[in-house]
XYZ file of C-alpha atoms in Angstrom:
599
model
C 23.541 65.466 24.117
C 25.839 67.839 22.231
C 28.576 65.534 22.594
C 26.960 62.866 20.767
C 26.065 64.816 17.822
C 29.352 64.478 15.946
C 29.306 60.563 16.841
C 26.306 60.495 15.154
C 26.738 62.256 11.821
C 29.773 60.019 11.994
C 28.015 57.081 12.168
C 25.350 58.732 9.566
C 27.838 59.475 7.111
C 29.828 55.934 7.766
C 26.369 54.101 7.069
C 25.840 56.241 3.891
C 29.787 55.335 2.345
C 28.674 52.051 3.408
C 25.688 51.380 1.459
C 26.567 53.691 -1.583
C 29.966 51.389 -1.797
C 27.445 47.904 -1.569
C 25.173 49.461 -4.363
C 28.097 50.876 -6.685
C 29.016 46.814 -6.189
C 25.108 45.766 -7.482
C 26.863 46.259 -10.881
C 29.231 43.656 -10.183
C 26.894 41.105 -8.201
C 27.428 38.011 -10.524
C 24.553 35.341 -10.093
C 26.373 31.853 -10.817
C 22.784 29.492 -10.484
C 19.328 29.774 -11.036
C 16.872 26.997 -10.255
C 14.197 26.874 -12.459
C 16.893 27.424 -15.321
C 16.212 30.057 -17.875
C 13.962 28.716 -20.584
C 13.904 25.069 -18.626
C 10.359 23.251 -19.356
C 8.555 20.065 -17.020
C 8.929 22.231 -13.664
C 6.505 21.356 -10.719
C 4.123 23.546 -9.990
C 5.712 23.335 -6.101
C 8.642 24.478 -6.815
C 10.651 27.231 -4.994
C 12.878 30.031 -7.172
C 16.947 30.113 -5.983
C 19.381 32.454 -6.686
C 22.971 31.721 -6.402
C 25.457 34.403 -6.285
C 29.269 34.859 -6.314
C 30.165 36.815 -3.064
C 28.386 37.275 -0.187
C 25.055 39.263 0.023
C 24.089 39.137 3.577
C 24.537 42.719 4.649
C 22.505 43.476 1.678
C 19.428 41.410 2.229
C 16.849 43.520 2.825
C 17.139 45.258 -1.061
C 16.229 42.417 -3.112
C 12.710 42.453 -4.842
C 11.091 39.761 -6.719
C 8.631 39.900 -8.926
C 7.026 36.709 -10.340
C 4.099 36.770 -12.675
C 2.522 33.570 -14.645
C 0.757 33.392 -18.044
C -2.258 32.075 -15.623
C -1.521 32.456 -12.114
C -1.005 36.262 -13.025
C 1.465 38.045 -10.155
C 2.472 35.932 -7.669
C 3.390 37.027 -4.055
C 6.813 35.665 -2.785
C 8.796 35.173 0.358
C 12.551 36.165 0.471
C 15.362 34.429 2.509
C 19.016 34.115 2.602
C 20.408 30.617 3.361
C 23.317 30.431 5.833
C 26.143 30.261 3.917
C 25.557 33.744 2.491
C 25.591 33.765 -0.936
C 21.919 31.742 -1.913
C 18.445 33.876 -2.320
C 15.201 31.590 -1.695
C 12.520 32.701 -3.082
C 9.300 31.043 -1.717
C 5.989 31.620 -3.384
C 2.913 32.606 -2.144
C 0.690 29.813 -4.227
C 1.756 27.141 -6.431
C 2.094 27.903 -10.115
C -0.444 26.834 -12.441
C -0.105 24.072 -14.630
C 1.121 24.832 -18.161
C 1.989 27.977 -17.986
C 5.027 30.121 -18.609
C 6.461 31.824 -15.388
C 8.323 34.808 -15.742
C 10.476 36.615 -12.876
C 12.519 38.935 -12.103
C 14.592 39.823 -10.060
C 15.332 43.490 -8.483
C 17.826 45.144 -6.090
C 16.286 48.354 -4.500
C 19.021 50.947 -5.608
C 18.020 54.654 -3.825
C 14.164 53.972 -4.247
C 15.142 52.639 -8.031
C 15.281 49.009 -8.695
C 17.933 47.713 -10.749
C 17.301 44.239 -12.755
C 19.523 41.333 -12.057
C 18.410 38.575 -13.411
C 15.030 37.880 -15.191
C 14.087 33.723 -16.041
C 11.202 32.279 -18.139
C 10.437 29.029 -17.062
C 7.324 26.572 -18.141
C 5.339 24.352 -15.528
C 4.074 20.559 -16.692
C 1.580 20.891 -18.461
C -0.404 17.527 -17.097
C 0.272 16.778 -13.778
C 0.093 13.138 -13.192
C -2.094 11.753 -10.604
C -0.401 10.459 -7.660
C -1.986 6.895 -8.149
C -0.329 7.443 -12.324
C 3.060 8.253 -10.743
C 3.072 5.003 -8.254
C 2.260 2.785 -10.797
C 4.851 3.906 -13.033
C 7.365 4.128 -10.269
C 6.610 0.289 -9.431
C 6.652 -0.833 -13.027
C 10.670 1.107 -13.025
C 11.315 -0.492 -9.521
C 10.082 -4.325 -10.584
C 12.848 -4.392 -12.844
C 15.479 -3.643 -10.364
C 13.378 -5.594 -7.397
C 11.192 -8.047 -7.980
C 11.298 -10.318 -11.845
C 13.374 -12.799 -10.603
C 12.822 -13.564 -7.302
C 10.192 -16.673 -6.628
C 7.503 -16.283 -4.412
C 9.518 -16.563 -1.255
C 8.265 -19.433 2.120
C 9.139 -17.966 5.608
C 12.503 -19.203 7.087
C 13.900 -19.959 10.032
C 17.163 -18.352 10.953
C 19.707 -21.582 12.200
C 21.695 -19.348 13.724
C 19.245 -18.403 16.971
C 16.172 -20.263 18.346
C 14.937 -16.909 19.463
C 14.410 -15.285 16.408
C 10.998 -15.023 15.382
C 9.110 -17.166 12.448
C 10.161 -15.896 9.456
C 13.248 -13.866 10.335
C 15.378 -14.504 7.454
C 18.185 -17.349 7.425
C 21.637 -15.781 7.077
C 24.828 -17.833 6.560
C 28.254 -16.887 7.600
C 30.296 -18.655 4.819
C 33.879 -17.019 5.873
C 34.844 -15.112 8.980
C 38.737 -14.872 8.663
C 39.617 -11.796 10.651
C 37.411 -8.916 8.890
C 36.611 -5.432 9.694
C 34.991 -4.870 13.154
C 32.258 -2.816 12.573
C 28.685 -3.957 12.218
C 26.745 -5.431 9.257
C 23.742 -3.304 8.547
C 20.939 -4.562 5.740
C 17.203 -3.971 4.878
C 15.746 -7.195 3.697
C 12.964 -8.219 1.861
C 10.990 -10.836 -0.303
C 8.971 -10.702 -3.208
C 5.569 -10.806 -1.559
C 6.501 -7.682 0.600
C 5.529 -9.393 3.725
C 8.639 -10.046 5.365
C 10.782 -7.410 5.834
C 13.379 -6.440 8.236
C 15.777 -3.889 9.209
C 18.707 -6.013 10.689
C 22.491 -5.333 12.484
C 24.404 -8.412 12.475
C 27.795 -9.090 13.711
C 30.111 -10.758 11.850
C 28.726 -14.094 13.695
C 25.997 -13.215 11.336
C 24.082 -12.686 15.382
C 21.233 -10.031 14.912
C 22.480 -7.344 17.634
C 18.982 -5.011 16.413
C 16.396 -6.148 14.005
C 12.600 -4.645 13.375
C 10.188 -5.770 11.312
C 8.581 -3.569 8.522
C 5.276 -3.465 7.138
C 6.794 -2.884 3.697
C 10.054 -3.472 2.414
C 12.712 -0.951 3.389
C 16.237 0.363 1.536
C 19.668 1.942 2.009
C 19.820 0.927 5.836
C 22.943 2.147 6.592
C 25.123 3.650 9.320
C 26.174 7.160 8.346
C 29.151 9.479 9.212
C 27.189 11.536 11.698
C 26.020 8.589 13.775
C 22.479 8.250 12.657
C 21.149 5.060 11.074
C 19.044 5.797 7.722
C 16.835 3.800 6.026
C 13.936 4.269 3.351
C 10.328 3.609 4.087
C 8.578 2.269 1.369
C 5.322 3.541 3.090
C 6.089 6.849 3.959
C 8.874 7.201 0.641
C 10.524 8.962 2.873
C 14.133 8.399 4.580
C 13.871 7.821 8.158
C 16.733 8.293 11.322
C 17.421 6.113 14.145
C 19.052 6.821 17.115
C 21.856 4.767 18.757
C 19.004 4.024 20.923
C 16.937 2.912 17.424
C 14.290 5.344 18.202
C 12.915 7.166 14.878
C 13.988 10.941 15.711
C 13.964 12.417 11.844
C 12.658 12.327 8.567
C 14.086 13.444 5.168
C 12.396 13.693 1.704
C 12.636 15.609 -1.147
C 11.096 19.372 -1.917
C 9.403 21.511 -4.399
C 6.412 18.547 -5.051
C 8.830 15.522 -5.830
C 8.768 12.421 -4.130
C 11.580 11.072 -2.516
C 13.887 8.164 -4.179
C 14.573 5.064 -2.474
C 18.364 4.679 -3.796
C 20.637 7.098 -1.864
C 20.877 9.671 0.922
C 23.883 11.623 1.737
C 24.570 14.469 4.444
C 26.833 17.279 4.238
C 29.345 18.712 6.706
C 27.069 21.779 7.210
C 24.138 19.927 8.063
C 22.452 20.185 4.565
C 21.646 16.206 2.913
C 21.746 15.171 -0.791
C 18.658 13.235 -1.817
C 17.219 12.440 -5.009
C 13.673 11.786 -6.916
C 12.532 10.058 -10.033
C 10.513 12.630 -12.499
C 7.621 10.901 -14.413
C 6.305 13.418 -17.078
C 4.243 12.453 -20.211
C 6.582 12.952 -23.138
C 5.736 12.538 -27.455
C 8.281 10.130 -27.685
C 6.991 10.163 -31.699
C 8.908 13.271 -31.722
C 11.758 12.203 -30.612
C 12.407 8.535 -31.429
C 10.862 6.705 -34.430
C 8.392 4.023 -33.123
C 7.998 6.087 -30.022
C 4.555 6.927 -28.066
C 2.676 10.097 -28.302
C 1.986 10.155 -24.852
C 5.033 7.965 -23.171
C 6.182 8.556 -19.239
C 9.486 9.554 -19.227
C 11.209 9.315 -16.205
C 13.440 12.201 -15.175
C 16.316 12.441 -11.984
C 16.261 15.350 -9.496
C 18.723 15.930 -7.660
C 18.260 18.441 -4.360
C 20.176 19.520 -1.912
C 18.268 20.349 1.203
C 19.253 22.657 4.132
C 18.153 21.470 7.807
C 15.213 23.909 7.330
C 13.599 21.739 4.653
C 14.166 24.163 2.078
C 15.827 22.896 -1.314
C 19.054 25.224 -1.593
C 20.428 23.448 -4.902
C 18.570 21.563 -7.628
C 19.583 19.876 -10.305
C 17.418 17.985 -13.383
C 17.958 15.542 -15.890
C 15.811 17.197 -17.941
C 18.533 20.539 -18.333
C 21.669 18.596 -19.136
C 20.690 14.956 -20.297
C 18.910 14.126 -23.758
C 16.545 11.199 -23.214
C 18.435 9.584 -25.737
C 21.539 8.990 -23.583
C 19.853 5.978 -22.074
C 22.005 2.938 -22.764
C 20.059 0.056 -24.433
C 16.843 1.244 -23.253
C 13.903 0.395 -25.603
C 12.450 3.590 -26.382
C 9.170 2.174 -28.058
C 7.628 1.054 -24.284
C 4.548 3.447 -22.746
C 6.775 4.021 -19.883
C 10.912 4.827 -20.325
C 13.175 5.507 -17.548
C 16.416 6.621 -19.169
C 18.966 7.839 -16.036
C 17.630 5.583 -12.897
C 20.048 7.376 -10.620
C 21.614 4.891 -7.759
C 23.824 6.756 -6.225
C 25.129 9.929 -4.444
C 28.633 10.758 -3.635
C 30.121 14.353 -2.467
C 34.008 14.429 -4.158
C 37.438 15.289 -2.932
C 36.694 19.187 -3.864
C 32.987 19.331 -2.978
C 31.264 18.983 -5.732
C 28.404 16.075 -6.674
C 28.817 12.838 -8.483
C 25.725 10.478 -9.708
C 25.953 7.481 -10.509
C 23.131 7.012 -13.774
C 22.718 3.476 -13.911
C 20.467 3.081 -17.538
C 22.730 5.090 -19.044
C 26.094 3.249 -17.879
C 27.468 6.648 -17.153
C 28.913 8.512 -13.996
C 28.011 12.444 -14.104
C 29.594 15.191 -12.282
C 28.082 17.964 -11.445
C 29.192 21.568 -10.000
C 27.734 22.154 -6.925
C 27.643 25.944 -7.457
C 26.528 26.483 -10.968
C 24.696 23.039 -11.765
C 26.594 22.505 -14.838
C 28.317 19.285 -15.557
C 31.934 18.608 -14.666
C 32.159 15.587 -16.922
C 30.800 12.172 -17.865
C 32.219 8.819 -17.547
C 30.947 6.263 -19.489
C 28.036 5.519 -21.662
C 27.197 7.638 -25.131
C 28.842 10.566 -24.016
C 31.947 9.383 -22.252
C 34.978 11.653 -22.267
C 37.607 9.675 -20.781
C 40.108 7.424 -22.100
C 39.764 4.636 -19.869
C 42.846 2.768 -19.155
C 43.332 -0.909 -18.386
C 40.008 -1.598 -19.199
C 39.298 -2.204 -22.387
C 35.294 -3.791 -21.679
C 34.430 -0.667 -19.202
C 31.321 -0.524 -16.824
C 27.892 -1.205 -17.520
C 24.519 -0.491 -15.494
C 26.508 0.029 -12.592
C 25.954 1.294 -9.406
C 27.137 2.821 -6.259
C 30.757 5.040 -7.086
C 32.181 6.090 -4.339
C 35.625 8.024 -3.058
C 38.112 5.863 -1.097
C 40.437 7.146 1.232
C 43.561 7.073 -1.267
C 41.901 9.199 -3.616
C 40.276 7.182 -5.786
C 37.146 5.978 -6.434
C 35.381 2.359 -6.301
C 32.344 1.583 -8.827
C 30.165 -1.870 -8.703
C 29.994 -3.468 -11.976
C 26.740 -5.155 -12.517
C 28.268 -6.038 -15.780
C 24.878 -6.428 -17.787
C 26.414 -5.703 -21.243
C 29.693 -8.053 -20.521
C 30.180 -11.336 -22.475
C 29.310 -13.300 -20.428
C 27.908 -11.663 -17.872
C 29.380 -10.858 -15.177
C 30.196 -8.261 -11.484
C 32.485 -7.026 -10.660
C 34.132 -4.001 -8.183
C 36.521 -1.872 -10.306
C 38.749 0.802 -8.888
C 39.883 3.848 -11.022
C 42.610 6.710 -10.777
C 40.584 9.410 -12.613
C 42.273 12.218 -14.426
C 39.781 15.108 -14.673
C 42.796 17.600 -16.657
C 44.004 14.393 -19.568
C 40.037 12.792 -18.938
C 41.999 9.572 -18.236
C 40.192 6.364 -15.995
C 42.725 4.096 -15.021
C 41.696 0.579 -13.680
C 43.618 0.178 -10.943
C 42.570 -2.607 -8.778
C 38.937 -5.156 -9.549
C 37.972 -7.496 -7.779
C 35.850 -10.691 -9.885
C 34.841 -13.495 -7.640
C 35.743 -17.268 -8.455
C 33.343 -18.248 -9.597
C 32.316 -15.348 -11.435
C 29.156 -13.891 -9.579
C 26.251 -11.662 -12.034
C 23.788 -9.789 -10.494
C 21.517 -7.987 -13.284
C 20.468 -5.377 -10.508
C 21.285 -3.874 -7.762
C 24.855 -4.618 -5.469
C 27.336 -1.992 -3.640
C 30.986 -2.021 -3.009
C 32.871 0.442 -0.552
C 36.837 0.881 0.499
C 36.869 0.463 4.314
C 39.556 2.906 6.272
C 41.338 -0.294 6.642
C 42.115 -0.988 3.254
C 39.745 -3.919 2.645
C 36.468 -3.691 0.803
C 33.135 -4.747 1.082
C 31.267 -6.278 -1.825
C 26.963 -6.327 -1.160
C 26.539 -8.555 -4.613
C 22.478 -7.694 -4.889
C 20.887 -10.390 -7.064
C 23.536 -13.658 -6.719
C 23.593 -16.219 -4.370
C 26.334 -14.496 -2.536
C 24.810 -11.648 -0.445
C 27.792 -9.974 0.677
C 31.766 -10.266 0.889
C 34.583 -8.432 2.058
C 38.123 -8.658 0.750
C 41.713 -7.675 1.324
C 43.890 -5.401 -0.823
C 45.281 -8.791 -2.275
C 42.437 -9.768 -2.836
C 41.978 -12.763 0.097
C 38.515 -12.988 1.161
C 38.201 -12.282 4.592
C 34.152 -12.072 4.871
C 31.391 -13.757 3.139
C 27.933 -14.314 3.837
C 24.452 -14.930 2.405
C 20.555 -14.786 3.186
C 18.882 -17.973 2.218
C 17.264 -17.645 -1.398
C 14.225 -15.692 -0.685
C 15.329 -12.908 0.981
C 17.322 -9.621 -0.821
C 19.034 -6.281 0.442
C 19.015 -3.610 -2.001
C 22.602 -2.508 -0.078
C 24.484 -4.437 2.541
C 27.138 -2.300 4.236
C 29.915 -2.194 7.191
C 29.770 0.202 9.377
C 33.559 2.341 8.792
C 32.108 5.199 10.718
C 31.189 4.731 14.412
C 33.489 2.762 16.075
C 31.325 0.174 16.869
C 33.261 -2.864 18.391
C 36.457 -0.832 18.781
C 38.334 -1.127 21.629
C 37.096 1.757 24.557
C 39.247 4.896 24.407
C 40.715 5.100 28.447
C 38.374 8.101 29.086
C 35.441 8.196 27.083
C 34.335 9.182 23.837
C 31.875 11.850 22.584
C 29.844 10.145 19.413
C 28.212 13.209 18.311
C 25.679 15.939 18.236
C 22.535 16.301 16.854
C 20.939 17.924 14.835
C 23.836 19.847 13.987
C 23.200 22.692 13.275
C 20.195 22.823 15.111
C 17.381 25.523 15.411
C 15.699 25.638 19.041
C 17.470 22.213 20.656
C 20.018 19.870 19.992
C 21.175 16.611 22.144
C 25.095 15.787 22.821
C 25.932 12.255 23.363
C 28.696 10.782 25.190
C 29.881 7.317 26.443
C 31.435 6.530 29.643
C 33.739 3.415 30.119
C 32.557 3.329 33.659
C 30.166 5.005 36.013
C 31.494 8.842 36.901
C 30.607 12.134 37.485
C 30.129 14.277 34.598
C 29.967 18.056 34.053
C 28.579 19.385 30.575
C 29.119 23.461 29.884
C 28.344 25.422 26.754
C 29.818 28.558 25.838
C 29.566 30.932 23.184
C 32.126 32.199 20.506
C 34.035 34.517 23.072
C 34.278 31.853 25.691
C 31.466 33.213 28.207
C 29.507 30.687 29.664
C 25.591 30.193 28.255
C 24.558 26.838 29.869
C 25.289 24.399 32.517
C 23.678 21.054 31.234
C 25.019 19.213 33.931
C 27.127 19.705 36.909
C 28.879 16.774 38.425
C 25.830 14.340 37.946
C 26.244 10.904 38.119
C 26.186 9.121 34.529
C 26.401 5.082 34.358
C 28.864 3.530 31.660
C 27.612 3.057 28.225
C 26.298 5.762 26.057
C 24.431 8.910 27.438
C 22.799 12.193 26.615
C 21.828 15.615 27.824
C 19.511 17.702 25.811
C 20.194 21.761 25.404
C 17.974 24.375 24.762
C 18.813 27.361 22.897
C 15.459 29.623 23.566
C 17.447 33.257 23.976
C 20.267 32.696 21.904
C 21.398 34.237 18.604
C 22.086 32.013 15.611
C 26.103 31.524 15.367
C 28.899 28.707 16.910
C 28.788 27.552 20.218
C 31.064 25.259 21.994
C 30.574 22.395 24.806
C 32.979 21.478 27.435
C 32.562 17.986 29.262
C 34.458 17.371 31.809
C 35.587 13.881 33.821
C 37.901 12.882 35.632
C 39.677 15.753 35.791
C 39.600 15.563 31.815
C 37.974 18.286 29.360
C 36.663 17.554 26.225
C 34.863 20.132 23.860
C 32.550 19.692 20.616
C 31.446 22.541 18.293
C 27.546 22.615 17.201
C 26.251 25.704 15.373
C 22.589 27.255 15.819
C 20.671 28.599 13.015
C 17.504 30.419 13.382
């Protein structure tokens, strides 16, 4: 016992160097984002409190303090966590706020029993909460414009291509099939009575390889780089995950009280996803706008980012950084006014977020860390000199990176003369602000589509064209422009987005061993599954170790798996949150995969 005594008044005075260094650093601990922002108005009544900071603060966790007290709800109890990345402080209260109040909080690091103030933000909640019932019915009267005006009431079809397709599956035409990608074809379709509706994988045959019917029409079905199939359900509004089996094994939706968006979903590297929701909030347009309505709904865009935890780590809000205003020929006179209408999601080259804001003709880029915007392209407040294109984009949607470091934009063209779509490629400057049209592809004859429509640079140089409202439904092209893929549903029938799978692998040729398709969830908290798929029947054995290379699990040892894809299931009950790594082995072969736990 004596000899441990100097050990520990080592370790004592060690610990105490330790933490007096981290507190003399509280007066450098620089807090980059809030979310509510200071003096920010229109904030749910759900809504969690975040705290972004510049370095790391996990090793001093335990000495934050909140303290949270509305001009109603009076002090309000909170819940303190630290996302995985380090540097981000949730804050999740005890009750919701109270409507129409203003929320004041603070908050606190414990400094030897004193507590120091770091950041104090005023916020005010909405001060009438629409019903859900008010909400819906001004959602559908924003989504009938993009959806439903034109379409005729639809008669079921027959689909020539198959006699074993059931009555009214919808008719599909392959117009040109000249040696185009190899992936799959994935669509939602739909008609205007909403009772014929299908999730559908085609191959470029234009043969359904998986279809399903949906009670109500269904969006964005699309293969994505992890390996799960998404798709929005118009039921649920939420996003929904297949399987490569096409079994439903997730959901995602939005946080903090907002309902979940229809247009895009898009997940991160770490696991988190990028989802957005449309804001309806009574608004004196009179105020604002002559001609306008005292009590107008205004429809806002939220933008979340959402850790695998359902908690909403980053959000961002029209109503901080746009003026309602910015909308781009939008009649500010009507009852209800939807002045961004947000289409799209894409993460860029260095990480941070890009939206594409369809009503106001503008792309927006936002800083991931602090919220703030990068720039904006196009519309009222464009700050780029855009280059070989003298007419610009209008009520566009879907931007998106390519692999040669640009970016690729459908044109819906509403404000061209004549109208016309198009898919326009630019070289963007962010240092001069400089767009350059490189590449655009019109069709002959010229093709309009007033809403809706995608466009997307395949890893093989070619891209895909989904042309929403026209006759064409979607096409695929060369770098020189040759149209290599074209095909349509017959006149009834719509998809919000058609897309080609450039992820997967699907219909590539079978790698001489076998090939591992993926993980998930990833990260994962309590079990994750790892699929693999065998050219041919063998014997397959499936380790996982931890960081230092000691072994944790045997999830299968030299079991017999049949060709075709496969899975084993692992439990992590017992293990601490950190990386992991799994070793498959065949044919005298070892592969490994990383997956990550988080508790």
């Amino acid at each position: 016992m004596q000899l441990m005594k100097p050990v520990l008044l080592i370790s004592l005075t060690l610990q105490t160097f330790l933490i007096s260094s981290l507190f003399a650093a509280t007066d450098e601990m620089k807090i980059i984002y809030t979310s509510p922002s200071d003096n920010s108005s229109l904030v749910t009544t759900e809504s969690n409190l975040i705290f972004k900071f510049q370095e790391n603060i996990r090793d001093v966790a335990g000495h934050f303090r909140i303290k949270a007290t509305g001009t109603k709800s009076g002090k309000i109890s909170t819940e303190l966590r630290i996302t995985e990345e380090g540097r981000t402080l949730l804050c999740k209260p005890g009750k919701k706020f109270s409507e129409d109040e203003i929320v004041r909080v603070e908050l606190y690091f414990v400094r030897q029993s004193r507590l120091q103030l770091l950041k104090s933000i005023s916020f005010s909640t909405v001060p009438i909460e629409l019903t859900y019932s008010e909400r819906r019915n001004i959602l559908y009267d924003i989504y009938r414009d993009e959806f439903g005006f034109d379409i005729s009431n639809p008669n079921l079809h027959d689909n020539p291509m198959s006699d074993t397709l059931p009555k009214g599956f919808p008719g599909i035409s392959v117009l040109t099939n000249s040696n185009p990608a190899k992936g799959r074809i994935y669509c939602a379709t739909f008609e205007r009575l909403q009772n014929n509706s299908y999730l559908i994988i085609l191959d470029n045959n234009g043969i359904p390889v998986f279809y399903r019917h949906t009670p109500e029409p269904c969006y964005d079905f699309k293969m994505q780089p992890n390996g799960l199939m998404t798709y929005f359900q118009n039921i649920a509004l939420k996003f929904y995950a297949l399987d490569s089996s096409y079994n439903v094994t997730d959901s995602f939706y939005c946080g903090n009280g907002y309902e979940t968006d229809l247009h895009d979903l898009i997940f991160k590297d770490n696991g988190n996803y990028l989802i957005m929701s449309y804001d309806p909030q009574r608004v004196n347009m009179s105020k604002i706008y002559p001609g306008g309505q005292k009590d107008a709904n205004v429809v806002g865009l939220i933008l979340q980012e959402i850790d695998p935890q359902n908690n909403v780590v980053f959000q961002w809000r029209s109503w901080d950084h746009f003026n309602i205003l910015d909308g781009d020929s939008v009649n500010f006179s009507l009852g209800n006014i939807d002045y961004v209408h947000g289409n799209s999601i894409q993460i860029d080259y260095d990480g941070n977020y890009i939206i594409s804001c369809r009503n106001m003709s503008e792309v927006t880029k936002i800083n991931k860390e602090t919220g703030e915007i990068i720039y904006r392209l196009g519309g009222k407040n464009n700050q780029f000199n855009f280059m070989n294109d003298s007419i610009k984009f209008s009520y566009q949607h879907a931007f998106r990176i390519t692999p040669g470091g640009t970016y690729t934009l459908f044109d819906n063209g509403n404000f061209h003369t004549p109208k016309f779509s198009r898919v326009v490629e630019y070289r963007i400057n962010e240092a001069e602000r400089t767009a350059e049209n490189v590449w655009e592809y019109r069709n002959d004859p010229s093709l309009y589509a007033f809403a809706m429509g995608y466009a997307e640079r395949l890893a093989n140089g070619n891209t895909t064209i989904s042309w929403g409202f026209a006759p064409v439904s979607f096409t695929e092209v060369t770098p020189g422009k040759q149209k290599v893929y074209e095909m349509k549903f017959d006149s009834a029938t719509f998809s919000y987005r058609v897309t080609r799978d450039d992820h997967s692998g699907d219909n590539q040729s079978i790698p001489p061993d076998y090939v591992i398709t993926k993980s998930y969830p990833n990260p994962f908290n309590g079990f994750t599954t790892i699929y693999f798929s065998l050219p041919m029947d063998a014997n397959v054995t499936i380790k996982v170790y931890d960081i230092l290379g000691k072994e944790i699990h045997t999830l299968a040892s030299n079991s017999f798996y049949q060709h075709g894809e496969n899975k084993v299931t692992m439990n992590a009950e017992g293990l601490t949150s950190g990386a992991y790594f799994y070793k498959l082995t065949v044919n005298g072969a070892d592969y490994t995969g990383k997956i990550m736990l988080v508790r």
